[in-house]
PDB file of N, CA and C in Angstrom:
ATOM      1  N   MET A 151       1.061  -1.320   0.065  1.00 53.00           N
ATOM      2  CA  MET A 151      -0.146  -0.044  -0.012  1.00 53.00           C
ATOM      3  C   MET A 151       0.735   1.247   0.224  1.00 53.00           C
ATOM      4  N   LYS A 152       0.081   2.461  -0.768  1.00 51.00           N
ATOM      5  CA  LYS A 152       1.539   3.516  -1.008  1.00 51.00           C
ATOM      6  C   LYS A 152       0.224   4.453  -0.278  1.00 51.00           C
ATOM      7  N   LEU A 153       1.662   5.079   0.592  1.00 50.00           N
ATOM      8  CA  LEU A 153       1.015   6.239   1.948  1.00 50.00           C
ATOM      9  C   LEU A 153       1.269   8.114   0.602  1.00 50.00           C
ATOM     10  N   VAL A 154      -0.178   8.386   0.816  1.00 46.00           N
ATOM     11  CA  VAL A 154       0.194   9.606  -0.142  1.00 46.00           C
ATOM     12  C   VAL A 154       0.328  11.032   1.447  1.00 46.00           C
ATOM     13  N   GLU A 155       0.788  11.596   1.386  1.00 41.00           N
ATOM     14  CA  GLU A 155       1.025  12.758   1.987  1.00 41.00           C
ATOM     15  C   GLU A 155      -0.426  13.590   1.557  1.00 41.00           C
ATOM     16  N   PRO A 156      -1.175  14.508   2.251  1.00 41.00           N
ATOM     17  CA  PRO A 156      -2.426  15.112   1.888  1.00 41.00           C
ATOM     18  C   PRO A 156      -1.754  16.366   1.638  1.00 41.00           C
ATOM     19  N   PRO A 157      -2.293  17.325   0.693  1.00 43.00           N
ATOM     20  CA  PRO A 157      -1.581  18.781   0.590  1.00 43.00           C
ATOM     21  C   PRO A 157      -1.485  19.678   1.715  1.00 43.00           C
ATOM     22  N   SER A 158      -0.685  20.492   1.653  1.00 47.00           N
ATOM     23  CA  SER A 158       0.157  20.916   2.683  1.00 47.00           C
ATOM     24  C   SER A 158      -0.543  22.819   2.033  1.00 47.00           C
ATOM     25  N   CYS A 159      -0.520  23.336   3.316  1.00 50.00           N
ATOM     26  CA  CYS A 159      -0.881  24.757   2.966  1.00 50.00           C
ATOM     27  C   CYS A 159       0.227  25.580   2.955  1.00 50.00           C
ATOM     28  N   SER A 160       1.402  25.157   2.912  1.00 45.00           N
ATOM     29  CA  SER A 160       2.732  25.382   3.309  1.00 45.00           C
ATOM     30  C   SER A 160       3.546  24.589   2.243  1.00 45.00           C
ATOM     31  N   SER A 161       2.389  24.749   0.931  1.00 52.00           N
ATOM     32  CA  SER A 161       3.431  24.301  -0.144  1.00 52.00           C
ATOM     33  C   SER A 161       4.780  25.213  -0.700  1.00 52.00           C
ATOM     34  N   PRO A 162       6.190  24.172  -1.138  1.00 52.00           N
ATOM     35  CA  PRO A 162       6.906  24.547  -1.888  1.00 52.00           C
ATOM     36  C   PRO A 162       6.681  26.241  -2.593  1.00 52.00           C
ATOM     37  N   SER A 163       5.326  26.289  -3.228  1.00 63.00           N
ATOM     38  CA  SER A 163       4.884  27.152  -4.373  1.00 63.00           C
ATOM     39  C   SER A 163       4.146  28.539  -3.830  1.00 63.00           C
ATOM     40  N   THR A 164       4.225  28.037  -2.218  1.00 86.00           N
ATOM     41  CA  THR A 164       3.375  29.458  -1.445  1.00 86.00           C
ATOM     42  C   THR A 164       4.533  30.395  -1.358  1.00 86.00           C
ATOM     43  N   ILE A 165       4.294  31.695  -2.023  1.00 94.00           N
ATOM     44  CA  ILE A 165       5.164  33.143  -1.698  1.00 94.00           C
ATOM     45  C   ILE A 165       5.117  33.666  -0.077  1.00 94.00           C
ATOM     46  N   VAL A 166       5.990  33.363   0.785  1.00 96.00           N
ATOM     47  CA  VAL A 166       6.013  34.624   1.876  1.00 96.00           C
ATOM     48  C   VAL A 166       6.275  35.689   1.788  1.00 96.00           C
ATOM     49  N   PHE A 167       5.932  36.620   1.569  1.00 97.00           N
ATOM     50  CA  PHE A 167       6.231  38.196   1.401  1.00 97.00           C
ATOM     51  C   PHE A 167       7.016  38.746   2.470  1.00 97.00           C
ATOM     52  N   ILE A 168       8.140  39.144   2.857  1.00 98.00           N
ATOM     53  CA  ILE A 168       8.581  40.093   4.304  1.00 98.00           C
ATOM     54  C   ILE A 168       9.007  41.433   3.763  1.00 98.00           C
ATOM     55  N   GLY A 169       8.892  42.507   4.418  1.00 98.00           N
ATOM     56  CA  GLY A 169       9.122  43.623   4.755  1.00 98.00           C
ATOM     57  C   GLY A 169       8.705  44.326   5.836  1.00 98.00           C
ATOM     58  N   ARG A 170       9.019  45.967   5.750  1.00 98.00           N
ATOM     59  CA  ARG A 170       8.687  46.407   6.917  1.00 98.00           C
ATOM     60  C   ARG A 170       7.540  47.274   6.921  1.00 98.00           C
ATOM     61  N   ASN A 171       6.511  47.541   7.921  1.00 97.00           N
ATOM     62  CA  ASN A 171       5.146  48.270   7.738  1.00 97.00           C
ATOM     63  C   ASN A 171       5.805  49.928   8.253  1.00 97.00           C
ATOM     64  N   ARG A 172       4.836  50.543   8.001  1.00 96.00           N
ATOM     65  CA  ARG A 172       5.256  51.990   8.182  1.00 96.00           C
ATOM     66  C   ARG A 172       5.576  52.483   8.929  1.00 96.00           C
ATOM     67  N   ARG A 173       5.333  51.834  10.312  1.00 96.00           N
ATOM     68  CA  ARG A 173       6.142  51.508  11.862  1.00 96.00           C
ATOM     69  C   ARG A 173       7.412  51.194  11.815  1.00 96.00           C
ATOM     70  N   GLY A 174       7.519  50.990  10.664  1.00 96.00           N
ATOM     71  CA  GLY A 174       9.274  49.933  10.543  1.00 96.00           C
ATOM     72  C   GLY A 174       9.422  48.504  11.315  1.00 96.00           C
ATOM     73  N   GLN A 175       8.078  47.758  11.855  1.00 97.00           N
ATOM     74  CA  GLN A 175       8.222  46.538  12.416  1.00 97.00           C
ATOM     75  C   GLN A 175       8.297  45.681  10.716  1.00 97.00           C
ATOM     76  N   TRP A 176       8.923  44.419  11.523  1.00 98.00           N
ATOM     77  CA  TRP A 176       8.868  43.623   9.794  1.00 98.00           C
ATOM     78  C   TRP A 176       7.840  43.280  10.171  1.00 98.00           C
ATOM     79  N   VAL A 177       7.303  42.469   8.829  1.00 98.00           N
ATOM     80  CA  VAL A 177       6.113  42.063   8.379  1.00 98.00           C
ATOM     81  C   VAL A 177       6.786  40.746   7.864  1.00 98.00           C
ATOM     82  N   ALA A 178       5.920  39.237   7.983  1.00 97.00           N
ATOM     83  CA  ALA A 178       6.071  38.262   7.240  1.00 97.00           C
ATOM     84  C   ALA A 178       4.471  37.746   6.917  1.00 97.00           C
ATOM     85  N   GLN A 179       4.269  37.748   6.006  1.00 96.00           N
ATOM     86  CA  GLN A 179       2.921  37.357   5.517  1.00 96.00           C
ATOM     87  C   GLN A 179       2.891  36.663   3.813  1.00 96.00           C
ATOM     88  N   GLU A 180       2.225  35.590   4.268  1.00 95.00           N
ATOM     89  CA  GLU A 180       1.948  34.512   2.914  1.00 95.00           C
ATOM     90  C   GLU A 180       1.149  34.988   2.266  1.00 95.00           C
ATOM     91  N   GLN A 181       1.516  35.029   0.857  1.00 92.00           N
ATOM     92  CA  GLN A 181       0.614  35.470  -0.197  1.00 92.00           C
ATOM     93  C   GLN A 181      -1.118  35.791  -0.061  1.00 92.00           C
ATOM     94  N   ASN A 182      -1.369  34.352   0.140  1.00 90.00           N
ATOM     95  CA  ASN A 182      -3.091  34.448   0.385  1.00 90.00           C
ATOM     96  C   ASN A 182      -3.294  34.621   1.852  1.00 90.00           C
ATOM     97  N   GLY A 183      -2.306  35.421   2.626  1.00 90.00           N
ATOM     98  CA  GLY A 183      -3.017  35.547   4.143  1.00 90.00           C
ATOM     99  C   GLY A 183      -3.521  34.599   4.904  1.00 90.00           C
ATOM    100  N   LEU A 184      -2.689  33.365   4.708  1.00 91.00           N
ATOM    101  CA  LEU A 184      -3.241  32.202   5.216  1.00 91.00           C
ATOM    102  C   LEU A 184      -2.196  31.978   6.650  1.00 91.00           C
ATOM    103  N   TYR A 185      -1.094  32.649   6.933  1.00 94.00           N
ATOM    104  CA  TYR A 185      -0.213  33.183   7.873  1.00 94.00           C
ATOM    105  C   TYR A 185       0.275  34.191   7.818  1.00 94.00           C
ATOM    106  N   GLY A 186       0.668  35.222   9.114  1.00 96.00           N
ATOM    107  CA  GLY A 186       1.749  35.943   9.106  1.00 96.00           C
ATOM    108  C   GLY A 186       1.927  36.464  10.351  1.00 96.00           C
ATOM    109  N   GLY A 187       3.190  37.522  10.426  1.00 96.00           N
ATOM    110  CA  GLY A 187       3.434  38.264  11.609  1.00 96.00           C
ATOM    111  C   GLY A 187       4.387  39.513  11.823  1.00 96.00           C
ATOM    112  N   LEU A 188       4.089  39.985  13.147  1.00 97.00           N
ATOM    113  CA  LEU A 188       4.770  40.919  13.348  1.00 97.00           C
ATOM    114  C   LEU A 188       6.069  40.490  13.691  1.00 97.00           C
ATOM    115  N   PHE A 189       7.375  41.311  13.539  1.00 97.00           N
ATOM    116  CA  PHE A 189       8.450  40.798  14.184  1.00 97.00           C
ATOM    117  C   PHE A 189       9.357  41.830  14.416  1.00 97.00           C
ATOM    118  N   VAL A 190      10.451  42.053  15.044  1.00 96.00           N
ATOM    119  CA  VAL A 190      11.216  43.323  15.811  1.00 96.00           C
ATOM    120  C   VAL A 190      12.486  43.197  14.962  1.00 96.00           C
ATOM    121  N   SER A 191      13.029  42.193  13.658  1.00 98.00           N
ATOM    122  CA  SER A 191      14.255  42.005  13.549  1.00 98.00           C
ATOM    123  C   SER A 191      14.100  41.199  11.724  1.00 98.00           C
ATOM    124  N   ARG A 192      14.325  41.509  10.917  1.00 97.00           N
ATOM    125  CA  ARG A 192      14.356  40.843   9.632  1.00 97.00           C
ATOM    126  C   ARG A 192      15.042  39.632   9.654  1.00 97.00           C
ATOM    127  N   ALA A 193      15.915  39.202  10.517  1.00 98.00           N
ATOM    128  CA  ALA A 193      16.040  37.758  10.910  1.00 98.00           C
ATOM    129  C   ALA A 193      14.740  37.053  11.264  1.00 98.00           C
ATOM    130  N   GLN A 194      14.328  37.291  12.560  1.00 98.00           N
ATOM    131  CA  GLN A 194      13.093  37.139  12.976  1.00 98.00           C
ATOM    132  C   GLN A 194      11.942  36.591  11.825  1.00 98.00           C
ATOM    133  N   ALA A 195      11.519  37.617  10.989  1.00 98.00           N
ATOM    134  CA  ALA A 195      10.814  37.537  10.070  1.00 98.00           C
ATOM    135  C   ALA A 195      11.669  36.247   9.374  1.00 98.00           C
ATOM    136  N   VAL A 196      12.713  36.288   8.713  1.00 97.00           N
ATOM    137  CA  VAL A 196      12.949  35.086   7.650  1.00 97.00           C
ATOM    138  C   VAL A 196      12.931  33.796   8.346  1.00 97.00           C
ATOM    139  N   LYS A 197      13.054  33.759   9.621  1.00 97.00           N
ATOM    140  CA  LYS A 197      13.379  32.712  10.620  1.00 97.00           C
ATOM    141  C   LYS A 197      11.849  32.154  10.221  1.00 97.00           C
ATOM    142  N   TYR A 198      10.872  33.055  10.710  1.00 97.00           N
ATOM    143  CA  TYR A 198       9.482  32.403  10.761  1.00 97.00           C
ATOM    144  C   TYR A 198       8.929  31.634   9.424  1.00 97.00           C
ATOM    145  N   ALA A 199       9.662  32.801   8.280  1.00 96.00           N
ATOM    146  CA  ALA A 199       9.294  32.107   6.682  1.00 96.00           C
ATOM    147  C   ALA A 199       9.408  30.848   6.544  1.00 96.00           C
ATOM    148  N   LEU A 200      10.551  30.735   6.980  1.00 96.00           N
ATOM    149  CA  LEU A 200      11.648  28.819   6.768  1.00 96.00           C
ATOM    150  C   LEU A 200      10.756  27.951   7.705  1.00 96.00           C
ATOM    151  N   PHE A 201      10.104  28.552   8.672  1.00 95.00           N
ATOM    152  CA  PHE A 201       9.293  27.848   9.183  1.00 95.00           C
ATOM    153  C   PHE A 201       8.212  27.067   8.500  1.00 95.00           C
ATOM    154  N   GLU A 202       7.542  28.482   8.689  1.00 94.00           N
ATOM    155  CA  GLU A 202       6.153  27.959   7.997  1.00 94.00           C
ATOM    156  C   GLU A 202       6.262  27.641   6.479  1.00 94.00           C
ATOM    157  N   ASN A 203       7.006  27.801   5.538  1.00 93.00           N
ATOM    158  CA  ASN A 203       7.279  27.059   4.360  1.00 93.00           C
ATOM    159  C   ASN A 203       8.144  25.778   4.071  1.00 93.00           C
ATOM    160  N   GLY A 204       8.210  25.564   5.323  1.00 93.00           N
ATOM    161  CA  GLY A 204       9.083  24.262   4.711  1.00 93.00           C
ATOM    162  C   GLY A 204      10.179  24.152   4.459  1.00 93.00           C
ATOM    163  N   GLN A 205      11.042  25.203   5.181  1.00 95.00           N
ATOM    164  CA  GLN A 205      12.793  25.559   4.570  1.00 95.00           C
ATOM    165  C   GLN A 205      12.679  25.834   3.066  1.00 95.00           C
ATOM    166  N   HIS A 206      12.002  26.864   3.021  1.00 95.00           N
ATOM    167  CA  HIS A 206      12.442  27.128   1.009  1.00 95.00           C
ATOM    168  C   HIS A 206      12.499  28.646   0.921  1.00 95.00           C
ATOM    169  N   PRO A 207      13.965  28.469   0.932  1.00 96.00           N
ATOM    170  CA  PRO A 207      14.350  30.133   1.057  1.00 96.00           C
ATOM    171  C   PRO A 207      13.961  30.466  -0.329  1.00 96.00           C
ATOM    172  N   GLU A 208      13.874  29.985  -1.382  1.00 96.00           N
ATOM    173  CA  GLU A 208      13.504  30.019  -2.446  1.00 96.00           C
ATOM    174  C   GLU A 208      12.049  30.972  -2.668  1.00 96.00           C
ATOM    175  N   THR A 209      10.965  30.685  -1.867  1.00 96.00           N
ATOM    176  CA  THR A 209      10.113  31.475  -2.226  1.00 96.00           C
ATOM    177  C   THR A 209       9.697  32.062  -0.894  1.00 96.00           C
ATOM    178  N   ILE A 210      10.964  33.120   0.103  1.00 97.00           N
ATOM    179  CA  ILE A 210      10.115  34.363   0.300  1.00 97.00           C
ATOM    180  C   ILE A 210      10.712  35.814  -0.617  1.00 97.00           C
ATOM    181  N   VAL A 211      10.139  36.297  -0.353  1.00 97.00           N
ATOM    182  CA  VAL A 211      10.487  37.707  -1.424  1.00 97.00           C
ATOM    183  C   VAL A 211      10.685  38.871  -0.364  1.00 97.00           C
ATOM    184  N   GLU A 212      11.343  39.616  -0.280  1.00 97.00           N
ATOM    185  CA  GLU A 212      11.776  40.799   0.242  1.00 97.00           C
ATOM    186  C   GLU A 212      11.022  41.881  -0.674  1.00 97.00           C
ATOM    187  N   LEU A 213      10.429  42.884  -0.139  1.00 96.00           N
ATOM    188  CA  LEU A 213       9.828  43.967  -0.440  1.00 96.00           C
ATOM    189  C   LEU A 213      10.629  45.063  -0.380  1.00 96.00           C
ATOM    190  N   PRO A 214      10.982  45.715  -0.988  1.00 95.00           N
ATOM    191  CA  PRO A 214      11.093  47.243  -1.265  1.00 95.00           C
ATOM    192  C   PRO A 214      10.475  48.177  -0.228  1.00 95.00           C
ATOM    193  N   ARG A 215       8.884  47.706  -0.968  1.00 95.00           N
ATOM    194  CA  ARG A 215       8.202  49.125  -0.251  1.00 95.00           C
ATOM    195  C   ARG A 215       7.268  48.048   1.163  1.00 95.00           C
ATOM    196  N   GLU A 216       6.474  49.475   1.572  1.00 95.00           N
ATOM    197  CA  GLU A 216       5.975  48.861   2.751  1.00 95.00           C
ATOM    198  C   GLU A 216       5.483  47.772   2.788  1.00 95.00           C
ATOM    199  N   ILE A 217       4.633  47.060   3.720  1.00 95.00           N
ATOM    200  CA  ILE A 217       4.018  45.963   3.739  1.00 95.00           C
ATOM    201  C   ILE A 217       2.975  46.245   5.162  1.00 95.00           C
ATOM    202  N   GLU A 218       1.754  45.979   4.972  1.00 94.00           N
ATOM    203  CA  GLU A 218       1.116  45.672   6.655  1.00 94.00           C
ATOM    204  C   GLU A 218       0.396  44.198   5.723  1.00 94.00           C
ATOM    205  N   LEU A 219       0.921  43.861   7.566  1.00 93.00           N
ATOM    206  CA  LEU A 219       0.183  42.973   8.065  1.00 93.00           C
ATOM    207  C   LEU A 219      -1.522  42.780   7.811  1.00 93.00           C
ATOM    208  N   ASP A 220      -2.018  42.031   7.279  1.00 89.00           N
ATOM    209  CA  ASP A 220      -3.591  41.520   6.599  1.00 89.00           C
ATOM    210  C   ASP A 220      -3.823  40.815   6.490  1.00 89.00           C
ATOM    211  N   MET A 221      -4.403  40.399   7.975  1.00 79.00           N
ATOM    212  CA  MET A 221      -5.349  38.865   8.177  1.00 79.00           C
ATOM    213  C   MET A 221      -6.947  38.923   8.336  1.00 79.00           C
ATOM    214  N   GLY A 222      -7.342  39.375   7.533  1.00 75.00           N
ATOM    215  CA  GLY A 222      -8.706  39.847   7.100  1.00 75.00           C
ATOM    216  C   GLY A 222      -9.088  39.360   5.879  1.00 75.00           C
ATOM    217  N   LYS A 223      -9.878  39.277   5.468  1.00 53.00           N
ATOM    218  CA  LYS A 223     -11.306  38.669   4.769  1.00 53.00           C
ATOM    219  C   LYS A 223     -11.049  39.010   2.905  1.00 53.00           C
ATOM    220  N   ASN A 224      -9.741  39.671   2.833  1.00 55.00           N
ATOM    221  CA  ASN A 224      -9.157  39.708   1.622  1.00 55.00           C
ATOM    222  C   ASN A 224      -8.069  39.423   1.119  1.00 55.00           C
ATOM    223  N   PRO A 225      -7.142  38.078   1.409  1.00 48.00           N
ATOM    224  CA  PRO A 225      -6.091  38.027   1.630  1.00 48.00           C
ATOM    225  C   PRO A 225      -5.821  38.812   0.104  1.00 48.00           C
ATOM    226  N   ASN A 226      -5.872  38.863  -0.620  1.00 51.00           N
ATOM    227  CA  ASN A 226      -5.640  39.139  -1.845  1.00 51.00           C
ATOM    228  C   ASN A 226      -4.778  40.998  -1.729  1.00 51.00           C
ATOM    229  N   THR A 227      -5.047  41.070  -1.203  1.00 50.00           N
ATOM    230  CA  THR A 227      -4.668  42.856  -0.920  1.00 50.00           C
ATOM    231  C   THR A 227      -3.675  43.101   0.209  1.00 50.00           C
ATOM    232  N   ILE A 228      -2.655  42.299   1.035  1.00 46.00           N
ATOM    233  CA  ILE A 228      -1.718  42.298   1.755  1.00 46.00           C
ATOM    234  C   ILE A 228      -0.618  42.944   1.128  1.00 46.00           C
ATOM    235  N   VAL A 229      -0.328  43.016   0.196  1.00 50.00           N
ATOM    236  CA  VAL A 229       0.859  44.240  -0.166  1.00 50.00           C
ATOM    237  C   VAL A 229       0.503  45.746  -0.337  1.00 50.00           C
ATOM    238  N   SER A 230       0.903  46.614   0.426  1.00 48.00           N
ATOM    239  CA  SER A 230       0.373  47.919   0.296  1.00 48.00           C
ATOM    240  C   SER A 230       1.455  48.753  -0.172  1.00 48.00           C
ATOM    241  N   GLN A 231       1.345  49.957  -1.252  1.00 42.00           N
ATOM    242  CA  GLN A 231       2.183  50.955  -1.716  1.00 42.00           C
ATOM    243  C   GLN A 231       1.951  52.034  -1.026  1.00 42.00           C
ATOM    244  N   ARG A 232       3.071  52.644  -0.136  1.00 41.00           N
ATOM    245  CA  ARG A 232       3.175  54.076   0.297  1.00 41.00           C
ATOM    246  C   ARG A 232       2.424  54.820  -0.677  1.00 41.00           C
ATOM    247  N   ALA A 233       1.311  55.825   0.196  1.00 42.00           N
ATOM    248  CA  ALA A 233       0.887  56.685  -0.871  1.00 42.00           C
ATOM    249  C   ALA A 233       1.712  57.646  -1.090  1.00 42.00           C
ATOM    250  N   ALA A 234       2.159  58.239  -2.120  1.00 39.00           N
ATOM    251  CA  ALA A 234       3.056  59.471  -2.449  1.00 39.00           C
ATOM    252  C   ALA A 234       2.681  60.604  -2.012  1.00 39.00           C
TER     253      ALA A 234
END
């Protein structure tokens, strides 16, 4: 009998965005809003992202613009750009 693992929400194709919010805190947020958090350092944000995504550093994207943690109902709008 062959064992098959169920699909994981932390599949290697899952992108995790990291960056700073407008208050200077580090944010890590999964692209669909499934998980995320606020951190005091970049290292902690990356460590969390690696833990959550199954140790896939290639799926972590550091954003040059602000990112706000959004655990609301619309996960497609997690990345916000600073207003000019």
